[in-house]
mmCIF file of C-alpha atoms in Angstrom:
data_model
loop_
_atom_site.group_PDB
_atom_site.id
_atom_site.type_symbol
_atom_site.label_atom_id
_atom_site.label_comp_id
_atom_site.label_asym_id
_atom_site.label_seq_id
_atom_site.Cartn_x
_atom_site.Cartn_y
_atom_site.Cartn_z
ATOM 1 C CA MET Y 19 170.145 -35.447 130.542
ATOM 2 C CA LYS Y 20 170.236 -33.332 127.352
ATOM 3 C CA VAL Y 21 167.615 -34.297 124.640
ATOM 4 C CA ILE Y 22 167.838 -32.828 121.152
ATOM 5 C CA PHE Y 23 165.243 -32.655 118.574
ATOM 6 C CA ALA Y 24 166.691 -32.827 115.172
ATOM 7 C CA TYR Y 25 165.063 -31.496 111.851
ATOM 8 C CA ARG Y 26 166.287 -30.935 108.380
ATOM 9 C CA ILE Y 27 165.906 -27.897 106.203
ATOM 10 C CA GLY Y 28 162.786 -28.317 103.838
ATOM 11 C CA GLN Y 29 160.595 -29.980 106.520
ATOM 12 C CA LYS Y 30 157.254 -28.340 107.310
ATOM 13 C CA THR Y 31 158.345 -25.376 109.325
ATOM 14 C CA MET Y 32 157.131 -22.743 111.771
ATOM 15 C CA GLY Y 33 159.608 -20.026 112.489
ATOM 16 C CA GLY Y 34 162.269 -21.933 110.522
ATOM 17 C CA LYS Y 35 162.237 -25.167 112.168
ATOM 18 C CA ALA Y 36 159.968 -28.226 111.664
ATOM 19 C CA MET Y 37 156.754 -27.597 113.187
ATOM 20 C CA ARG Y 38 156.172 -30.628 115.434
ATOM 21 C CA VAL Y 39 159.835 -30.319 116.403
ATOM 22 C CA ASP Y 40 159.315 -26.676 117.736
ATOM 23 C CA GLN Y 41 156.193 -27.556 119.363
ATOM 24 C CA LEU Y 42 157.222 -30.743 120.966
ATOM 25 C CA ALA Y 43 160.420 -28.956 122.346
ATOM 26 C CA ALA Y 44 158.078 -26.144 123.703
ATOM 27 C CA MET Y 45 155.771 -28.470 125.600
ATOM 28 C CA ALA Y 46 158.848 -30.569 126.892
ATOM 29 C CA ASN Y 47 160.547 -27.459 128.334
ATOM 30 C CA ALA Y 48 157.211 -26.791 130.009
ATOM 31 C CA HIS Y 49 156.661 -30.100 131.494
ATOM 32 C CA LEU Y 50 159.788 -32.082 131.653
ATOM 33 C CA SER Y 51 162.575 -29.281 132.315
ATOM 34 C CA HIS Y 52 162.998 -30.704 135.937
ATOM 35 C CA ARG Y 53 164.433 -33.897 134.414
ATOM 36 C CA TYR Y 54 165.949 -33.021 130.922
ATOM 37 C CA THR Y 55 167.162 -30.080 128.990
ATOM 38 C CA PHE Y 56 165.799 -29.753 125.495
ATOM 39 C CA GLU Y 57 167.445 -28.361 122.425
ATOM 40 C CA VAL Y 58 166.287 -28.006 118.730
ATOM 41 C CA ALA Y 59 169.078 -28.545 116.261
ATOM 42 C CA LEU Y 60 169.479 -28.640 112.580
ATOM 43 C CA ALA Y 61 170.723 -31.967 111.054
ATOM 44 C CA PRO Y 62 173.305 -30.578 108.566
ATOM 45 C CA LYS Y 63 174.103 -32.394 105.238
ATOM 46 C CA SER Y 64 177.243 -34.625 105.334
ATOM 47 C CA ALA Y 65 179.017 -32.061 102.735
ATOM 48 C CA ARG Y 66 179.227 -29.622 105.472
ATOM 49 C CA ALA Y 67 182.017 -31.178 107.322
ATOM 50 C CA ASN Y 68 182.516 -28.501 110.073
ATOM 51 C CA ALA Y 69 178.572 -28.378 110.660
ATOM 52 C CA CYS Y 70 178.536 -32.119 111.013
ATOM 53 C CA ARG Y 71 181.459 -32.349 113.478
ATOM 54 C CA ARG Y 72 179.887 -29.659 115.631
ATOM 55 C CA PHE Y 73 176.383 -31.304 115.385
ATOM 56 C CA VAL Y 74 177.852 -34.700 116.663
ATOM 57 C CA GLU Y 75 180.082 -33.209 119.322
ATOM 58 C CA GLY Y 76 176.987 -31.381 120.517
ATOM 59 C CA CYS Y 77 174.959 -34.737 120.782
ATOM 60 C CA LYS Y 78 177.524 -36.413 123.194
ATOM 61 C CA GLY Y 79 175.580 -38.145 125.989
ATOM 62 C CA ALA Y 80 172.291 -36.865 124.604
ATOM 63 C CA ILE Y 81 168.959 -38.596 123.410
ATOM 64 C CA VAL Y 82 168.641 -37.486 119.816
ATOM 65 C CA ILE Y 83 165.154 -37.602 118.489
ATOM 66 C CA PHE Y 84 165.279 -37.131 114.653
ATOM 67 C CA HIS Y 85 162.324 -35.566 112.852
ATOM 68 C CA LYS Y 86 161.048 -37.812 109.868
ATOM 69 C CA SER Y 87 164.095 -38.302 107.637
ATOM 70 C CA ALA Y 88 166.538 -35.754 109.180
ATOM 71 C CA ALA Y 89 168.961 -38.445 109.988
ATOM 72 C CA SER Y 90 169.265 -39.184 106.348
ATOM 73 C CA ASN Y 91 171.243 -35.696 106.014
ATOM 74 C CA LEU Y 92 174.132 -37.066 107.907
ATOM 75 C CA GLY Y 93 175.122 -40.182 105.800
ATOM 76 C CA PRO Y 94 176.385 -43.468 107.028
ATOM 77 C CA GLU Y 95 179.879 -42.376 108.412
ATOM 78 C CA LEU Y 96 178.472 -39.549 110.436
ATOM 79 C CA ARG Y 97 175.465 -41.544 111.750
ATOM 80 C CA ALA Y 98 177.993 -44.207 112.878
ATOM 81 C CA SER Y 99 180.055 -41.611 114.773
ATOM 82 C CA LEU Y 100 176.908 -40.169 116.236
ATOM 83 C CA LYS Y 101 175.907 -43.786 117.394
ATOM 84 C CA LYS Y 102 179.288 -43.899 119.339
ATOM 85 C CA VAL Y 103 178.569 -40.844 121.539
ATOM 86 C CA ALA Y 104 174.768 -40.381 121.895
ATOM 87 C CA ALA Y 105 172.933 -41.935 124.728
ATOM 88 C CA GLY Y 106 170.047 -42.901 122.428
ATOM 89 C CA ILE Y 107 168.623 -42.398 118.959
ATOM 90 C CA CYS Y 108 164.786 -42.021 118.035
ATOM 91 C CA VAL Y 109 163.274 -41.386 114.777
ATOM 92 C CA ASP Y 110 159.965 -39.763 114.899
ATOM 93 C CA HIS Y 111 158.410 -41.075 111.778
ATOM 94 C CA LEU Y 112 155.215 -39.111 111.729
ATOM 95 C CA ASP Y 113 153.629 -39.804 108.162
ATOM 96 C CA VAL Y 114 156.660 -41.370 106.592
ATOM 97 C CA VAL Y 115 158.924 -44.407 106.992
ATOM 98 C CA ALA Y 116 162.413 -42.714 107.295
ATOM 99 C CA GLY Y 117 165.547 -44.315 106.313
ATOM 100 C CA PRO Y 118 166.679 -46.774 105.627
ATOM 101 C CA PHE Y 119 169.496 -46.686 108.109
ATOM 102 C CA GLU Y 120 172.238 -49.061 109.097
ATOM 103 C CA PRO Y 121 171.168 -51.731 111.425
ATOM 104 C CA GLY Y 122 171.382 -50.883 115.055
ATOM 105 C CA PHE Y 123 171.389 -47.225 114.375
ATOM 106 C CA VAL Y 124 167.855 -46.491 115.576
ATOM 107 C CA ASP Y 125 167.159 -47.630 119.274
ATOM 108 C CA VAL Y 126 163.343 -46.307 119.254
ATOM 109 C CA HIS Y 127 161.065 -45.790 116.319
ATOM 110 C CA LEU Y 128 158.352 -43.296 117.416
ATOM 111 C CA ALA Y 129 154.705 -43.496 116.031
ATOM 112 C CA ALA Y 130 152.425 -40.548 116.078
ATOM 113 C CA SER Y 131 149.390 -42.505 115.710
ATOM 114 C CA TYR Y 132 148.160 -45.989 116.913
ATOM 115 C CA GLU Y 133 147.553 -47.086 113.401
ATOM 116 C CA SER Y 134 151.070 -46.102 112.295
ATOM 117 C CA GLU Y 135 152.297 -47.956 115.482
ATOM 118 C CA ARG Y 136 150.693 -51.027 114.235
ATOM 119 C CA MET Y 137 152.252 -50.626 110.880
ATOM 120 C CA LEU Y 138 155.661 -49.926 112.214
ATOM 121 C CA CYS Y 139 155.557 -52.831 114.291
ATOM 122 C CA LYS Y 140 154.515 -55.062 111.556
ATOM 123 C CA GLY Y 141 157.370 -53.741 109.458
ATOM 124 C CA LEU Y 142 160.062 -53.436 111.944
ATOM 125 C CA PRO Y 143 162.068 -56.366 110.827
ATOM 126 C CA ALA Y 144 162.534 -54.364 107.534
ATOM 127 C CA LEU Y 145 163.267 -51.160 109.141
ATOM 128 C CA ASP Y 146 165.838 -52.490 111.534
ATOM 129 C CA PRO Y 147 166.369 -56.236 112.222
ATOM 130 C CA THR Y 148 168.716 -55.248 115.242
ATOM 131 C CA PRO Y 149 167.459 -57.056 118.439
ATOM 132 C CA GLY Y 150 166.256 -54.473 121.015
ATOM 133 C CA ALA Y 151 165.007 -51.837 118.576
ATOM 134 C CA GLN Y 152 161.510 -50.781 119.703
ATOM 135 C CA VAL Y 153 158.447 -49.077 118.326
ATOM 136 C CA ARG Y 154 156.900 -46.540 120.958
ATOM 137 C CA HIS Y 155 153.587 -44.156 120.640
ATOM 138 C CA LEU Y 156 154.006 -40.643 120.839
ATOM 139 C CA ARG Y 157 150.668 -39.241 120.164
ATOM 140 C CA HIS Y 158 150.455 -36.086 118.050
ATOM 141 C CA HIS Y 159 149.390 -32.910 119.802
ATOM 142 C CA ALA Y 160 146.617 -30.249 118.833
ATOM 143 C CA ASP Y 161 148.188 -26.949 117.594
ATOM 144 C CA PRO Y 162 149.095 -24.974 120.758
ATOM 145 C CA ARG Y 163 148.003 -21.900 119.126
ATOM 146 C CA LEU Y 164 144.559 -22.640 119.335
ATOM 147 C CA VAL Y 165 142.300 -21.146 121.959
ATOM 148 C CA SER Y 166 140.606 -23.688 124.255
ATOM 149 C CA GLY Y 167 136.722 -23.729 123.947
ATOM 150 C CA SER Y 168 136.756 -20.853 121.476
ATOM 151 C CA ALA Y 169 134.264 -22.504 118.836
ATOM 152 C CA PRO Y 170 130.807 -20.854 118.703
ATOM 153 C CA VAL Y 171 128.238 -21.754 121.017
ATOM 154 C CA SER Y 172 125.069 -20.366 119.216
ATOM 155 C CA GLY Y 173 123.814 -21.737 115.879
ATOM 156 C CA PHE Y 174 125.185 -24.565 113.618
ATOM 157 C CA LYS Y 175 128.398 -23.355 111.893
ATOM 158 C CA LEU Y 176 130.191 -25.662 109.595
ATOM 159 C CA GLY Y 177 133.714 -25.430 108.410
ATOM 160 C CA TYR Y 178 136.683 -27.403 106.726
ATOM 161 C CA PHE Y 179 140.356 -26.390 107.695
ATOM 162 C CA GLY Y 180 142.863 -28.153 105.604
ATOM 163 C CA LEU Y 181 144.353 -28.816 102.115
ATOM 164 C CA PRO Y 182 141.520 -28.734 99.415
ATOM 165 C CA GLU Y 183 142.723 -31.952 97.895
ATOM 166 C CA ASN Y 184 142.168 -33.976 101.389
ATOM 167 C CA VAL Y 185 138.450 -33.492 101.531
ATOM 168 C CA VAL Y 186 135.189 -34.657 99.717
ATOM 169 C CA LEU Y 187 133.192 -31.316 100.024
ATOM 170 C CA PRO Y 188 129.883 -31.067 98.114
ATOM 171 C CA SER Y 189 129.525 -27.944 96.532
ATOM 172 C CA GLU Y 190 126.374 -26.792 98.148
ATOM 173 C CA LEU Y 191 127.788 -27.465 101.539
ATOM 174 C CA ALA Y 192 131.097 -25.345 100.586
ATOM 175 C CA LYS Y 193 128.915 -22.391 99.871
ATOM 176 C CA GLU Y 194 127.619 -22.265 103.651
ATOM 177 C CA ALA Y 195 130.683 -23.470 105.292
ATOM 178 C CA VAL Y 196 133.893 -21.531 106.505
ATOM 179 C CA VAL Y 197 136.622 -22.832 104.163
ATOM 180 C CA PRO Y 198 139.598 -20.511 104.536
ATOM 181 C CA GLY Y 199 141.881 -20.811 101.413
ATOM 182 C CA TYR Y 200 145.015 -22.731 102.533
ATOM 183 C CA ASN Y 201 147.944 -24.394 100.767
ATOM 184 C CA GLY Y 202 150.226 -24.901 103.719
ATOM 185 C CA LYS Y 203 151.977 -21.668 103.288
ATOM 186 C CA GLY Y 204 151.128 -18.097 104.081
ATOM 187 C CA ASP Y 205 150.058 -16.598 107.360
ATOM 188 C CA VAL Y 206 149.577 -19.800 109.251
ATOM 189 C CA ASN Y 207 148.628 -18.007 112.347
ATOM 190 C CA ALA Y 208 145.681 -16.284 110.574
ATOM 191 C CA PHE Y 209 144.597 -19.696 109.208
ATOM 192 C CA ILE Y 210 144.889 -21.246 112.820
ATOM 193 C CA ALA Y 211 142.550 -18.438 114.203
ATOM 194 C CA ARG Y 212 139.717 -19.171 111.614
ATOM 195 C CA LEU Y 213 139.179 -22.568 113.014
ATOM 196 C CA SER Y 214 137.287 -21.176 115.871
ATOM 197 C CA GLU Y 215 134.625 -19.715 113.405
ATOM 198 C CA ALA Y 216 133.108 -23.137 113.055
ATOM 199 C CA ASN Y 217 131.597 -25.536 115.909
ATOM 200 C CA PHE Y 218 131.316 -28.559 113.472
ATOM 201 C CA HIS Y 219 134.371 -29.460 111.420
ATOM 202 C CA ILE Y 220 134.631 -31.699 108.322
ATOM 203 C CA CYS Y 221 137.354 -34.358 109.001
ATOM 204 C CA THR Y 222 136.524 -36.813 106.150
ATOM 205 C CA ARG Y 223 139.301 -38.131 104.163
ATOM 206 C CA ASP Y 224 139.645 -41.013 101.554
ATOM 207 C CA PRO Y 225 141.452 -44.037 103.030
ATOM 208 C CA SER Y 226 145.153 -44.749 101.596
ATOM 209 C CA SER Y 227 145.667 -48.188 101.680
ATOM 210 C CA ALA Y 228 149.166 -48.417 100.618
ATOM 211 C CA LEU Y 229 152.577 -47.213 101.571
ATOM 212 C CA THR Y 230 153.970 -45.230 98.625
ATOM 213 C CA ARG Y 231 157.535 -43.746 98.170
ATOM 214 C CA GLY Y 232 158.007 -43.911 101.849
ATOM 215 C CA ILE Y 233 154.761 -42.427 102.748
ATOM 216 C CA LEU Y 234 152.917 -44.040 105.512
ATOM 217 C CA SER Y 235 149.166 -44.751 104.758
ATOM 218 C CA SER Y 236 148.399 -43.602 108.309
ATOM 219 C CA LYS Y 237 147.988 -40.014 109.362
ATOM 220 C CA PRO Y 238 147.598 -38.822 113.101
ATOM 221 C CA PHE Y 239 143.930 -37.577 113.630
ATOM 222 C CA THR Y 240 145.252 -33.928 113.869
ATOM 223 C CA LYS Y 241 142.031 -32.255 112.339
ATOM 224 C CA GLY Y 242 139.920 -34.019 115.246
ATOM 225 C CA PHE Y 243 142.395 -33.005 117.741
ATOM 226 C CA ASN Y 244 142.343 -29.306 116.863
ATOM 227 C CA ALA Y 245 138.693 -29.389 116.717
ATOM 228 C CA ALA Y 246 138.279 -31.068 120.012
ATOM 229 C CA VAL Y 247 140.623 -28.181 121.816
ATOM 230 C CA ILE Y 248 138.432 -25.433 120.471
ATOM 231 C CA GLY Y 249 135.151 -27.276 121.456
ATOM 232 C CA ALA Y 250 133.876 -28.130 118.011
ATOM 233 C CA ASN Y 251 132.258 -31.533 116.938
ATOM 234 C CA VAL Y 252 133.391 -33.480 113.821
ATOM 235 C CA LEU Y 253 132.018 -35.079 111.047
ATOM 236 C CA VAL Y 254 134.546 -38.104 110.184
ATOM 237 C CA ASN Y 255 134.503 -41.242 108.144
ATOM 238 C CA ARG Y 256 135.265 -44.438 109.936
ATOM 239 C CA GLN Y 257 138.212 -45.250 107.581
ATOM 240 C CA VAL Y 258 140.038 -42.168 109.167
ATOM 241 C CA HIS Y 259 142.872 -43.756 111.335
ATOM 242 C CA ASP Y 260 142.489 -43.621 115.125
ATOM 243 C CA ALA Y 261 139.157 -41.853 114.897
ATOM 244 C CA GLU Y 262 137.118 -44.630 116.431
ATOM 245 C CA TYR Y 263 139.951 -45.116 118.979
ATOM 246 C CA TYR Y 264 139.613 -41.477 120.067
ATOM 247 C CA LEU Y 265 135.773 -41.031 119.637
ATOM 248 C CA GLY Y 266 134.253 -44.371 120.187
ATOM 249 C CA ALA Y 267 132.570 -46.507 117.625
ATOM 250 C CA ASP Y 268 129.125 -45.056 118.532
ATOM 251 C CA TYR Y 269 130.070 -41.608 118.145
ATOM 252 C CA PRO Y 270 126.866 -39.966 116.481
ATOM 253 C CA TYR Y 271 128.642 -38.011 113.491
ATOM 254 C CA PHE Y 272 130.796 -41.162 111.952
ATOM 255 C CA VAL Y 273 129.588 -41.765 108.239
ATOM 256 C CA ASP Y 274 130.651 -44.925 106.500
ATOM 257 C CA SER Y 275 132.173 -43.514 103.306
ATOM 258 C CA THR Y 276 133.561 -40.138 101.753
ATOM 259 C CA ASP Y 277 130.439 -40.262 99.191
ATOM 260 C CA VAL Y 278 128.801 -36.949 98.462
ATOM 261 C CA SER Y 279 125.548 -38.194 99.627
ATOM 262 C CA ALA Y 280 126.880 -39.466 102.974
ATOM 263 C CA ILE Y 281 128.620 -36.468 103.827
ATOM 264 C CA SER Y 282 125.661 -34.251 102.886
ATOM 265 C CA GLU Y 283 123.361 -36.485 104.945
ATOM 266 C CA GLY Y 284 125.762 -36.275 107.968
ATOM 267 C CA VAL Y 285 126.161 -32.700 107.965
ATOM 268 C CA GLU Y 286 122.153 -32.314 107.612
ATOM 269 C CA ARG Y 287 121.619 -34.622 110.645
ATOM 270 C CA ALA Y 288 124.283 -32.757 112.912
ATOM 271 C CA SER Y 289 122.613 -29.535 111.850
ATOM 272 C CA LYS Y 290 119.198 -30.893 113.081
ATOM 273 C CA GLU Y 291 120.625 -32.204 115.930
ATOM 274 C CA PHE Y 292 122.444 -29.213 117.218
ATOM 275 C CA GLY Y 293 121.936 -28.342 120.647
ATOM 276 C CA GLY Y 294 120.226 -31.804 121.276
ATOM 277 C CA ALA Y 295 121.217 -34.976 123.081
ATOM 278 C CA GLN Y 296 123.038 -36.466 120.241
ATOM 279 C CA TRP Y 297 125.082 -33.154 119.737
ATOM 280 C CA GLY Y 298 125.758 -33.066 123.498
ATOM 281 C CA MET Y 299 127.085 -36.785 123.322
ATOM 282 C CA ALA Y 300 129.422 -35.780 120.605
ATOM 283 C CA GLN Y 301 130.715 -32.771 122.605
ATOM 284 C CA THR Y 302 131.296 -35.021 125.571
ATOM 285 C CA ARG Y 303 133.641 -37.248 123.151
ATOM 286 C CA MET Y 304 135.297 -34.246 121.899
ATOM 287 C CA LEU Y 305 136.051 -33.135 125.335
ATOM 288 C CA ASP Y 306 137.681 -36.481 126.077
ATOM 289 C CA VAL Y 307 139.846 -36.144 122.969
ATOM 290 C CA ALA Y 308 141.048 -32.675 124.174
ATOM 291 C CA ARG Y 309 141.883 -34.271 127.380
ATOM 292 C CA GLN Y 310 143.666 -37.068 125.875
ATOM 293 C CA VAL Y 311 145.855 -34.858 123.454
ATOM 294 C CA ALA Y 312 146.701 -32.164 126.071
ATOM 295 C CA PRO Y 313 150.511 -31.342 126.440
ATOM 296 C CA SER Y 314 150.617 -32.814 129.727
ATOM 297 C CA GLU Y 315 149.321 -36.287 128.459
ATOM 298 C CA VAL Y 316 151.750 -36.010 125.311
ATOM 299 C CA MET Y 317 154.531 -35.357 127.663
ATOM 300 C CA VAL Y 318 153.754 -38.341 129.705
ATOM 301 C CA GLU Y 319 154.214 -40.431 126.657
ATOM 302 C CA LEU Y 320 157.691 -38.670 125.713
ATOM 303 C CA ASP Y 321 158.811 -39.179 129.501
ATOM 304 C CA LYS Y 322 158.217 -42.933 129.305
ATOM 305 C CA ILE Y 323 160.308 -43.082 125.929
ATOM 306 C CA LEU Y 324 163.234 -41.133 127.482
ATOM 307 C CA ARG Y 325 163.207 -43.128 130.436
ATOM 308 C CA LEU Y 326 164.367 -46.143 128.252
ATOM 309 C CA PHE Y 327 167.660 -44.521 128.071
#
């Protein structure tokens, strides 16, 4: 059976397509090609009649997985046509609530984190009241460009890798940390490579309590996943969604808030414990996180979803 990952122009890209779409398709081809064929396709805007017709034709008998709001491009008439010919339709919400779509259009709503799974289940009647619509978890993956186990092994090296507005980083720590300038654009490969310069990553994030303009307040624990793959430990506040699920409530480098003092104290404690028993315990937990988000594990979940059709 054919599976089509559909994206729209303007979504976060890598090589011209949505990053999660490209990477999921590559992993699926590597692990599930004995059972399915996988394609990546642009969901055209409804005004492009010929392109829309080709898109719907290409989806005949296929399972279509729309990335975030990509299905909104098609408009209600084309979505109705697609529904008639596709074997199944999924929407990978990631960090948004895509839609609204016509009742019955979506067969399976995909959640990239356990927190978003709970949120989507709670809000499913508003998303799609049609009997049979489901919510399924498809965990996010670490960036496949990372080199496994590449974090420094000698000496404590602090780093933050992400958008500046998403972290509370005391000024004195910023001076000693690896903090590559990054705005979501530019040379992404160079930025990814720099994650391996630190073995203690700051993953603290202020919690968002409300869904605003279609944005889910939950986010996949991707900074933790990336750190785990390269073999780094993390400092993370307990409010970060899914962090306790993956790390365990007794992970030694949790902090209770994103207060400057809490972060400073957490980093100081980790620095003093580097190479000791608590540091080793944290490394064991991070190794388990890396195992859980390995491509093979992500593809087990995708396979279970595809078998629904």
